[in-house]
Every structure is written in structure tokens, then in C-alpha cells.
PDB file of C-alpha atoms in Angstrom:
ATOM      1  CA  MET V  18       2.652 130.708  92.842  1.00 66.00           C
ATOM      2  CA  GLU V  19      -0.326 132.156  94.620  1.00 75.00           C
ATOM      3  CA  ASN V  20      -0.521 132.017  98.407  1.00 74.00           C
ATOM      4  CA  PRO V  21       2.958 130.905  99.512  1.00 82.00           C
ATOM      5  CA  GLU V  22       3.250 129.858 103.161  1.00 82.00           C
ATOM      6  CA  MET V  23       2.364 132.656 105.575  1.00 81.00           C
ATOM      7  CA  THR V  24       2.161 133.005 109.318  1.00 83.00           C
ATOM      8  CA  GLY V  25       0.701 135.944 111.223  1.00 82.00           C
ATOM      9  CA  GLY V  26      -0.023 137.722 107.953  1.00 79.00           C
ATOM     10  CA  PHE V  27       3.610 137.592 106.777  1.00 83.00           C
ATOM     11  CA  VAL V  28       5.303 135.450 104.143  1.00 86.00           C
ATOM     12  CA  VAL V  29       7.482 132.734 105.698  1.00 85.00           C
ATOM     13  CA  GLU V  30      11.083 132.496 104.523  1.00 86.00           C
ATOM     14  CA  MET V  31      12.071 129.194 102.934  1.00 87.00           C
ATOM     15  CA  PRO V  32      14.936 127.144 104.440  1.00 85.00           C
ATOM     16  CA  ASN V  33      18.280 128.974 103.980  1.00 81.00           C
ATOM     17  CA  GLU V  34      16.461 132.052 102.630  1.00 85.00           C
ATOM     18  CA  ARG V  35      16.715 135.629 103.891  1.00 85.00           C
ATOM     19  CA  PHE V  36      14.785 138.542 102.460  1.00 87.00           C
ATOM     20  CA  VAL V  37      17.217 141.299 101.512  1.00 86.00           C
ATOM     21  CA  LEU V  38      14.700 144.093 100.945  1.00 88.00           C
ATOM     22  CA  SER V  39      11.073 145.117 101.063  1.00 90.00           C
ATOM     23  CA  ARG V  40       9.285 147.789  99.101  1.00 92.00           C
ATOM     24  CA  GLY V  41       5.838 149.194  99.900  1.00 91.00           C
ATOM     25  CA  GLY V  42       3.524 151.113  97.584  1.00 91.00           C
ATOM     26  CA  ILE V  43       3.331 148.282  95.030  1.00 92.00           C
ATOM     27  CA  SER V  44       0.395 147.535  92.779  1.00 92.00           C
ATOM     28  CA  PHE V  45       0.533 143.930  91.556  1.00 92.00           C
ATOM     29  CA  THR V  46      -1.250 142.221  88.685  1.00 92.00           C
ATOM     30  CA  ALA V  47      -0.772 138.781  87.168  1.00 93.00           C
ATOM     31  CA  LYS V  48      -2.627 136.772  84.570  1.00 93.00           C
ATOM     32  CA  SER V  49      -2.451 133.100  83.640  1.00 92.00           C
ATOM     33  CA  GLY V  50      -5.139 131.986  81.224  1.00 90.00           C
ATOM     34  CA  SER V  51      -8.472 132.796  82.875  1.00 90.00           C
ATOM     35  CA  HIS V  52      -6.875 133.407  86.299  1.00 89.00           C
ATOM     36  CA  LYS V  53      -6.334 137.070  87.185  1.00 90.00           C
ATOM     37  CA  PHE V  54      -4.634 138.284  90.342  1.00 90.00           C
ATOM     38  CA  SER V  55      -4.272 141.835  91.640  1.00 88.00           C
ATOM     39  CA  GLY V  56      -3.727 143.800  94.796  1.00 89.00           C
ATOM     40  CA  THR V  57      -1.735 146.508  96.504  1.00 90.00           C
ATOM     41  CA  GLY V  58       0.915 145.878  99.104  1.00 91.00           C
ATOM     42  CA  GLN V  59       4.613 145.284  99.387  1.00 92.00           C
ATOM     43  CA  LEU V  60       7.250 143.467  97.423  1.00 93.00           C
ATOM     44  CA  LEU V  61       9.831 141.271  99.175  1.00 93.00           C
ATOM     45  CA  LEU V  62      13.057 140.176  97.475  1.00 92.00           C
ATOM     46  CA  SER V  63      15.350 137.315  98.423  1.00 90.00           C
ATOM     47  CA  PRO V  64      18.132 135.569  96.486  1.00 89.00           C
ATOM     48  CA  LEU V  65      15.524 132.915  95.568  1.00 91.00           C
ATOM     49  CA  ARG V  66      12.336 134.785  94.730  1.00 92.00           C
ATOM     50  CA  VAL V  67      10.273 137.943  94.457  1.00 94.00           C
ATOM     51  CA  VAL V  68       7.151 137.879  96.631  1.00 93.00           C
ATOM     52  CA  PHE V  69       4.169 140.181  96.515  1.00 93.00           C
ATOM     53  CA  GLN V  70       2.397 140.427  99.886  1.00 91.00           C
ATOM     54  CA  ALA V  71      -0.982 142.151  99.886  1.00 89.00           C
ATOM     55  CA  ASP V  72      -1.827 144.804 102.441  1.00 85.00           C
ATOM     56  CA  ARG V  73      -4.638 143.727 104.747  1.00 68.00           C
ATOM     57  CA  ALA V  74      -6.718 146.721 103.663  1.00 51.00           C
ATOM     58  CA  SER V  75      -6.433 145.832  99.959  1.00 50.00           C
ATOM     59  CA  GLY V  76      -8.129 142.474 100.443  1.00 45.00           C
ATOM     60  CA  GLY V  77      -5.485 140.789  98.296  1.00 42.00           C
ATOM     61  CA  GLY V  78      -7.480 140.182  95.191  1.00 44.00           C
ATOM     62  CA  LEU V  79      -8.064 137.209  93.003  1.00 43.00           C
ATOM     63  CA  PHE V  80     -10.616 138.403  90.480  1.00 41.00           C
ATOM     64  CA  GLY V  81     -11.131 135.148  88.607  1.00 38.00           C
ATOM     65  CA  GLY V  82     -14.786 134.202  88.909  1.00 36.00           C
ATOM     66  CA  GLY V  83     -15.283 134.993  92.604  1.00 32.00           C
ATOM     67  CA  ARG V  84     -12.621 132.621  93.934  1.00 32.00           C
ATOM     68  CA  ALA V  85     -10.700 133.110  97.196  1.00 31.00           C
ATOM     69  CA  ASN V  86      -8.412 136.110  97.712  1.00 56.00           C
ATOM     70  CA  VAL V  87      -4.661 135.960  97.219  1.00 78.00           C
ATOM     71  CA  ASP V  88      -2.676 137.184 100.206  1.00 87.00           C
ATOM     72  CA  ALA V  89       0.705 136.736  98.514  1.00 90.00           C
ATOM     73  CA  PHE V  90       2.232 135.684  95.199  1.00 91.00           C
ATOM     74  CA  ASP V  91       5.610 134.005  94.732  1.00 90.00           C
ATOM     75  CA  ILE V  92       7.830 134.426  91.625  1.00 93.00           C
ATOM     76  CA  PRO V  93      11.042 132.319  91.666  1.00 92.00           C
ATOM     77  CA  LEU V  94      14.098 134.123  90.254  1.00 93.00           C
ATOM     78  CA  ALA V  95      15.300 130.847  88.730  1.00 92.00           C
ATOM     79  CA  THR V  96      12.339 130.622  86.350  1.00 92.00           C
ATOM     80  CA  LEU V  97      11.356 134.200  85.533  1.00 94.00           C
ATOM     81  CA  THR V  98      11.902 135.410  81.963  1.00 95.00           C
ATOM     82  CA  ASN V  99      11.192 138.413  79.753  1.00 96.00           C
ATOM     83  CA  GLU V 100      11.771 140.813  82.642  1.00 96.00           C
ATOM     84  CA  SER V 101      11.575 144.452  81.673  1.00 95.00           C
ATOM     85  CA  PHE V 102      11.706 147.698  83.615  1.00 94.00           C
ATOM     86  CA  ASN V 103       9.330 150.184  81.989  1.00 93.00           C
ATOM     87  CA  GLN V 104       9.158 153.974  82.391  1.00 90.00           C
ATOM     88  CA  PRO V 105       5.977 155.060  80.624  1.00 91.00           C
ATOM     89  CA  ILE V 106       5.491 158.719  79.745  1.00 89.00           C
ATOM     90  CA  PHE V 107       2.129 158.653  81.507  1.00 89.00           C
ATOM     91  CA  GLY V 108       1.853 156.388  84.530  1.00 88.00           C
ATOM     92  CA  ALA V 109       4.125 154.868  87.118  1.00 91.00           C
ATOM     93  CA  ASN V 110       7.337 152.897  86.583  1.00 92.00           C
ATOM     94  CA  ASN V 111       6.778 149.163  86.456  1.00 95.00           C
ATOM     95  CA  LEU V 112       8.568 145.841  86.245  1.00 96.00           C
ATOM     96  CA  THR V 113       7.031 143.146  84.049  1.00 97.00           C
ATOM     97  CA  GLY V 114       7.895 139.577  83.195  1.00 96.00           C
ATOM     98  CA  THR V 115       6.773 136.014  82.646  1.00 96.00           C
ATOM     99  CA  SER V 116       7.053 132.924  84.834  1.00 95.00           C
ATOM    100  CA  PRO V 117       5.951 129.341  84.286  1.00 94.00           C
ATOM    101  CA  PRO V 118       3.378 128.016  86.749  1.00 90.00           C
ATOM    102  CA  LEU V 119       4.694 126.013  89.696  1.00 85.00           C
ATOM    103  CA  PRO V 120       3.348 122.455  90.165  1.00 84.00           C
ATOM    104  CA  GLU V 121       1.145 123.393  93.173  1.00 81.00           C
ATOM    105  CA  SER V 122      -0.403 126.397  91.405  1.00 85.00           C
ATOM    106  CA  VAL V 123      -3.948 126.774  90.065  1.00 87.00           C
ATOM    107  CA  CYS V 124      -2.307 128.404  87.043  1.00 88.00           C
ATOM    108  CA  ASP V 125      -1.896 126.167  84.021  1.00 88.00           C
ATOM    109  CA  GLN V 126      -0.303 128.628  81.594  1.00 93.00           C
ATOM    110  CA  ASP V 127       2.604 131.066  81.778  1.00 95.00           C
ATOM    111  CA  ILE V 128       2.042 133.837  84.316  1.00 94.00           C
ATOM    112  CA  HIS V 129       2.437 137.373  82.983  1.00 96.00           C
ATOM    113  CA  TRP V 130       3.070 139.644  85.974  1.00 95.00           C
ATOM    114  CA  ASN V 131       3.491 143.356  86.641  1.00 95.00           C
ATOM    115  CA  PHE V 132       4.788 145.237  89.689  1.00 95.00           C
ATOM    116  CA  THR V 133       3.902 148.942  89.502  1.00 95.00           C
ATOM    117  CA  PHE V 134       5.884 151.283  91.769  1.00 94.00           C
ATOM    118  CA  LYS V 135       3.216 153.716  92.985  1.00 91.00           C
ATOM    119  CA  SER V 136       5.456 155.892  95.164  1.00 87.00           C
ATOM    120  CA  GLY V 137       9.059 157.010  95.007  1.00 85.00           C
ATOM    121  CA  GLY V 138      11.990 156.085  92.821  1.00 85.00           C
ATOM    122  CA  VAL V 139      13.631 152.749  92.086  1.00 88.00           C
ATOM    123  CA  GLY V 140      17.348 153.619  92.257  1.00 84.00           C
ATOM    124  CA  THR V 141      17.949 151.291  95.215  1.00 84.00           C
ATOM    125  CA  PHE V 142      15.606 148.456  94.233  1.00 89.00           C
ATOM    126  CA  LEU V 143      16.573 147.939  90.574  1.00 91.00           C
ATOM    127  CA  PRO V 144      20.329 147.329  90.942  1.00 88.00           C
ATOM    128  CA  ILE V 145      19.734 144.807  93.725  1.00 87.00           C
ATOM    129  CA  PHE V 146      16.955 143.011  91.823  1.00 92.00           C
ATOM    130  CA  PHE V 147      18.926 142.780  88.584  1.00 92.00           C
ATOM    131  CA  GLY V 148      22.131 141.892  90.494  1.00 89.00           C
ATOM    132  CA  LEU V 149      20.433 138.967  92.257  1.00 89.00           C
ATOM    133  CA  LEU V 150      18.782 137.860  89.009  1.00 93.00           C
ATOM    134  CA  ARG V 151      22.132 137.985  87.161  1.00 90.00           C
ATOM    135  CA  GLU V 152      23.812 135.960  89.919  1.00 88.00           C
ATOM    136  CA  MET V 153      20.978 133.417  89.947  1.00 89.00           C
ATOM    137  CA  ARG V 154      21.362 132.906  86.205  1.00 91.00           C
ATOM    138  CA  ARG V 155      25.151 132.679  86.488  1.00 88.00           C
ATOM    139  CA  HIS V 156      24.799 130.110  89.278  1.00 85.00           C
ATOM    140  CA  ILE V 157      22.264 128.044  87.282  1.00 86.00           C
ATOM    141  CA  SER V 158      24.536 128.133  84.232  1.00 85.00           C
ATOM    142  CA  ALA V 159      27.499 126.952  86.339  1.00 82.00           C
ATOM    143  CA  GLU V 160      25.351 124.149  87.829  1.00 80.00           C
ATOM    144  CA  ARG V 161      24.402 122.980  84.347  1.00 81.00           C
ATOM    145  CA  ARG V 162      28.049 123.007  83.257  1.00 78.00           C
ATOM    146  CA  GLY V 163      28.999 121.038  86.355  1.00 74.00           C
ATOM    147  CA  GLU V 164      31.006 123.867  87.894  1.00 61.00           C
ATOM    148  CA  SER V 165      29.020 124.122  91.114  1.00 55.00           C
ATOM    149  CA  SER V 166      30.639 124.343  94.515  1.00 53.00           C
ATOM    150  CA  GLY V 167      28.843 121.166  95.582  1.00 50.00           C
ATOM    151  CA  SER V 168      26.664 123.075  98.025  1.00 44.00           C
ATOM    152  CA  THR V 169      23.738 121.156  99.476  1.00 37.00           C
ATOM    153  CA  GLN V 170      21.747 124.305 100.235  1.00 38.00           C
ATOM    154  CA  VAL V 171      18.496 125.180  98.497  1.00 40.00           C
ATOM    155  CA  ALA V 172      18.730 124.355  94.793  1.00 45.00           C
ATOM    156  CA  PHE V 173      20.289 127.147  92.763  1.00 49.00           C
ATOM    157  CA  ALA V 174      20.659 129.474  95.756  1.00 58.00           C
ATOM    158  CA  VAL V 175      22.961 132.431  95.193  1.00 57.00           C
ATOM    159  CA  PRO V 176      25.850 132.163  97.687  1.00 57.00           C
ATOM    160  CA  ALA V 177      25.365 134.338 100.791  1.00 60.00           C
ATOM    161  CA  VAL V 178      28.706 136.107 100.220  1.00 58.00           C
ATOM    162  CA  VAL V 179      27.587 137.258  96.770  1.00 59.00           C
ATOM    163  CA  VAL V 180      24.234 138.434  98.146  1.00 56.00           C
ATOM    164  CA  ALA V 181      26.022 140.441 100.848  1.00 59.00           C
ATOM    165  CA  GLU V 182      28.282 142.056  98.226  1.00 62.00           C
ATOM    166  CA  ILE V 183      25.290 143.068  96.087  1.00 60.00           C
ATOM    167  CA  VAL V 184      23.335 144.522  99.026  1.00 58.00           C
ATOM    168  CA  ASN V 185      26.345 146.225 100.635  1.00 58.00           C
ATOM    169  CA  ALA V 186      27.273 147.880  97.333  1.00 57.00           C
ATOM    170  CA  ALA V 187      23.755 149.262  96.874  1.00 58.00           C
ATOM    171  CA  TYR V 188      23.347 152.935  96.167  1.00 58.00           C
ATOM    172  CA  VAL V 189      20.693 154.292  98.494  1.00 68.00           C
ATOM    173  CA  ASP V 190      18.396 156.488  96.417  1.00 68.00           C
ATOM    174  CA  PRO V 191      16.765 159.038  98.747  1.00 73.00           C
ATOM    175  CA  SER V 192      13.601 158.984  96.606  1.00 74.00           C
ATOM    176  CA  ASP V 193      13.314 155.163  96.802  1.00 73.00           C
ATOM    177  CA  PRO V 194      11.361 153.875  99.842  1.00 74.00           C
ATOM    178  CA  THR V 195      12.992 150.408  99.628  1.00 81.00           C
ATOM    179  CA  LYS V 196      14.040 149.005 103.020  1.00 77.00           C
ATOM    180  CA  LEU V 197      17.258 146.991 103.001  1.00 73.00           C
ATOM    181  CA  TYR V 198      17.781 144.115 105.422  1.00 71.00           C
ATOM    182  CA  VAL V 199      21.488 143.848 106.150  1.00 65.00           C
ATOM    183  CA  GLN V 200      22.828 140.665 107.697  1.00 62.00           C
ATOM    184  CA  GLN V 201      25.191 141.204 110.600  1.00 54.00           C
ATOM    185  CA  GLN V 202      28.077 138.769 110.723  1.00 53.00           C
ATOM    186  CA  ASP V 203      28.837 136.918 113.921  1.00 50.00           C
ATOM    187  CA  PRO V 204      31.915 138.362 115.625  1.00 48.00           C
ATOM    188  CA  PRO V 205      34.956 136.066 115.574  1.00 50.00           C
ATOM    189  CA  SER V 206      35.225 134.026 118.729  1.00 49.00           C
ATOM    190  CA  ALA V 207      37.984 135.057 121.104  1.00 46.00           C
ATOM    191  CA  PRO V 208      40.787 132.517 121.517  1.00 47.00           C
ATOM    192  CA  VAL V 209      40.842 130.686 124.835  1.00 47.00           C
ATOM    193  CA  MET V 210      43.998 131.410 126.829  1.00 47.00           C
ATOM    194  CA  GLY V 211      46.535 128.622 126.617  1.00 47.00           C
ATOM    195  CA  LYS V 212      45.124 127.105 123.424  1.00 45.00           C
ATOM    196  CA  PRO V 213      46.614 127.814 120.008  1.00 45.00           C
ATOM    197  CA  VAL V 214      44.439 129.491 117.428  1.00 46.00           C
ATOM    198  CA  SER V 215      44.253 127.418 114.269  1.00 46.00           C
TER     199      SER V 215
END
């Protein structure tokens, strides 16, 4: 969806969401019917979605008949399909896919999107992206079979423990400018003297 909630020029996390990485040097394009979106900026990844956030200097870019600019674009992991990582002989590596339009979107047809990695490698980004996508699909499949844990968190959210395992197991590719956001666990509380620890 175009223009997810932002504050101070940054995309706002949804309830129970934490971005696990960001990646600059991204060129983004998307098309849905007559609507075309493009811009340069950064990609943010959470267990729920991939978000493109335009750099201020790029002006975002909705080039569909002179309409307003797009500062960010939201692609839910739960609904994306046909994802493909491409390594063309000439040109930069890119990730493409399709997503259905969200109800609040101006888009009325499937959205065909492309993230082009303009600088550096993708050895850190790809395993985390595909790991979160695989876990999202596994979680959705379990929900449909009635095997869910009964969690009342955001619908189809990948459990935080699984996210931590995927991020902590990431290989850090020195040529990949991806920034990982690692969650620090709260230290266990010290037992109070004279009270048993249960």
C-alpha cells in the first residue's frame, strides 16, 4: 500500500512489530494498472512486511498522471507472491514479486513491484528476507489447519523467538550494506532475599 503511516519522515511500526533490518541504496518501482510508483531510498524489513521508504532528496515518486508523491510503500509478507531474486548479466541484482492491493489503496489491480539493489551485495539481506517469508507462510498454513498457538498478537505474525533465531543466525556479508536491528532481551530479575524463586 502506498503511504503507510509515517511520523517525522520515518515509517511507523505497527503494533507488536519491530523492524529487523534496513537497507539503503534501493531503487523501487511498482505498477498496478495505470498507477506507477518509483523512487530511491531504503528498504525496511519486519516479520510482517517489506517497506520502501523514499529518501527526501528523491522526492518519492508517483508518476501516474501528476498525482501526489509516495513517501513509502508497504508490501505485506502474508500476501506477496511470485517473489524472485534476479541477477541479470547487465544491471543490478533485484527482487521482484506481486502483491494484491490492500483495501485502503488507490491500486485496484495486482501490484507488480521491484527492489533493485544499487550498491553492495545481498548475502545478509536475502537469507533473512526468505527466512521471514518462509516462516510467515508456515505460520499462515498452521493457522489455516487450526494448529496455531492461540496468540492474540497481530494476525499471522511470526513468533518473536523465530525472528530472533533467523536474525541471530544471519551471515554478515561484508559487501552487503544491510543494517541489522538486534533485540536485546531483558535481563532476568534478581530474586528478592527471603522469597523462593518459582
